[in-house]
């Protein structure tokens, strides 16, 4: 492990949404802040800053991770997918279309993190049942939508892919 000087910015290189990206970060810069402020990817929302609410969830090497609990320097050389990386060429994913069809979003603040967790579920478990959908949602706090529409939309999307 290399020693990082605390008062110096360090170069962080990673693959973001399938593209190489680089930026400078102090060792204490959170991944969520690096994505938003250094790389301009503002779809990753910051809620509680304690890893509880799930709004900052991204995919790190294909798995959900709380970007408010990681330092940017920790992800050097790794692959990060943010909500901006889901709609290839502006075409919504089946999950995004299903959420719209089922009116499963309201204010949208928690939606990016929820999308990232559910996207991982759909990719890794295309035959997932309702219990697994609810389990994937259990790490997210949504104060305005409720979870029933999210569950129905996800099951609908699973039906499209499964």
C-alpha positions as a printed Julia matrix, in Angstrom:
162×3 Matrix{Float64}:
   0.0     0.0     0.0
   1.36    3.39   -0.91
   1.39    6.28    1.52
  -0.79    9.23    0.49
   0.19   12.68    1.63
  -2.92   14.11    3.32
  -2.51   17.71    2.12
  -1.76   16.88   -1.49
  -4.09   16.08   -4.36
  -3.49   12.73   -6.04
  -4.34   11.61   -9.56
  -7.22    9.15   -9.65
  -7.81    7.18  -12.82
 -10.78    4.9   -13.25
 -13.27    3.59  -15.78
 -16.56    5.46  -15.38
 -19.58    4.32  -17.37
 -17.31    2.45  -19.75
 -14.95    5.39  -20.39
 -11.56    6.25  -18.94
 -11.7     9.18  -16.56
  -9.11   10.99  -14.48
  -9.19   13.67  -11.89
  -7.37   14.94   -8.85
  -8.5    14.24   -5.29
  -7.24   14.73   -1.79
  -7.01   11.45    0.13
 -10.12   12.39    2.14
 -12.28   13.19   -0.93
 -15.32   10.93   -1.01
 -16.09    9.06   -4.21
 -19.53   10.73   -4.3
 -17.91   14.18   -4.2
 -15.27   13.17   -6.76
 -17.96   11.96   -9.19
 -20.09   15.07   -8.73
 -17.51   17.84   -8.45
 -14.43   16.55  -10.26
 -16.11   14.54  -13.04
 -19.42   16.45  -13.31
 -21.6    13.34  -12.84
 -24.33   14.85  -10.7
 -26.76   11.92  -10.97
 -25.17   10.38   -7.89
 -27.02   12.02   -5.03
 -25.73   12.5    -1.5
 -28.27   12.12    1.26
 -27.18   11.04    4.72
 -23.39   10.83    4.13
 -23.35    7.82    6.47
 -24.16    5.0     4.04
 -27.65    4.52    5.41
 -30.03    6.05    2.84
 -28.62    4.5    -0.35
 -29.03    7.63   -2.51
 -25.32    7.61   -3.39
 -25.22    3.99   -4.56
 -23.11    3.29   -7.65
 -21.86    0.05   -9.12
 -18.22   -0.6    -8.27
 -16.87   -3.41  -10.44
 -20.48   -4.4   -11.06
 -21.61   -4.5    -7.42
 -23.61   -1.88   -5.49
 -21.45    0.36   -3.3
 -22.15    3.45   -1.23
 -20.04    6.19   -2.79
 -20.27    8.3     0.38
 -18.35    5.6     2.26
 -15.47    5.28   -0.21
 -12.59    7.6    -0.86
 -11.92    8.42   -4.49
  -8.31    7.22   -4.13
  -9.63    3.78   -3.12
 -11.23    3.24   -6.53
  -8.17    4.11   -8.59
  -7.99    1.63  -11.47
 -11.47    0.23  -10.89
 -14.76    0.42  -12.82
 -17.61    2.63  -11.61
 -21.06    2.83  -13.15
 -23.31    5.75  -12.25
 -26.92    6.35  -13.18
 -25.7     8.35  -16.2
 -24.19    5.14  -17.56
 -27.45    3.19  -17.64
 -29.2     4.73  -20.65
 -26.88    3.85  -23.53
 -27.32    6.3   -26.38
 -30.19    7.97  -24.54
 -32.26    4.75  -24.66
 -33.79    3.96  -21.26
 -33.26    0.5   -19.82
 -36.19   -1.85  -19.33
 -36.04   -1.12  -15.62
 -36.17    2.65  -16.18
 -39.15    2.24  -18.52
 -40.9    -0.01  -15.98
 -40.4     2.53  -13.19
 -42.02    5.18  -15.39
 -44.89    2.85  -16.37
 -45.64    2.02  -12.74
 -45.23    5.62  -11.52
 -42.59    4.3    -9.14
 -40.75    7.6    -8.69
 -41.83   10.92   -7.32
 -39.2    13.44   -6.29
 -36.43   11.29   -7.77
 -33.77   12.02   -5.17
 -33.36    8.38   -4.14
 -34.03    7.0    -7.63
 -30.44    6.89   -8.95
 -29.25    4.76   -6.04
 -32.3     2.51   -6.25
 -31.75    2.08   -9.98
 -28.16    1.01   -9.41
 -29.07   -1.67   -6.85
 -31.98   -2.98   -8.91
 -29.9    -2.94  -12.1
 -27.36   -5.19  -10.39
 -30.16   -7.5    -9.23
 -31.61   -7.78  -12.74
 -28.19   -8.47  -14.25
 -27.06  -11.02  -11.66
 -30.38  -12.68  -10.9
 -32.68  -12.45  -13.93
 -35.01  -14.97  -12.3
 -35.26  -13.08   -9.0
 -38.52  -13.25   -7.11
 -40.33  -10.61   -5.09
 -38.47  -11.44   -1.88
 -35.1   -10.71   -3.54
 -36.45   -7.44   -5.0
 -37.55   -6.35   -1.55
 -34.18   -7.36   -0.14
 -32.38   -5.26   -2.77
 -34.61   -2.3    -1.9
 -34.11   -2.73    1.85
 -30.9    -0.7     1.73
 -32.68    2.37    0.36
 -34.76    4.96    2.12
 -37.48    6.6     0.06
 -39.74    9.06    1.84
 -42.21    9.87   -0.91
 -42.81    6.95   -3.26
 -43.23    3.94   -1.06
 -41.92    0.61   -2.15
 -44.89   -1.22   -3.67
 -44.66    0.52   -7.04
 -40.9    -0.06   -7.08
 -41.42   -3.78   -6.44
 -44.11   -4.04   -9.13
 -41.95   -2.16  -11.65
 -38.93   -4.35  -10.94
 -40.96   -7.55  -11.28
 -42.31   -6.16  -14.56
 -38.77   -5.48  -15.77
 -37.69   -8.96  -14.66
 -40.53  -10.37  -16.76
 -39.16   -8.53  -19.79
 -35.64   -9.91  -19.34
 -36.36  -13.3   -17.79
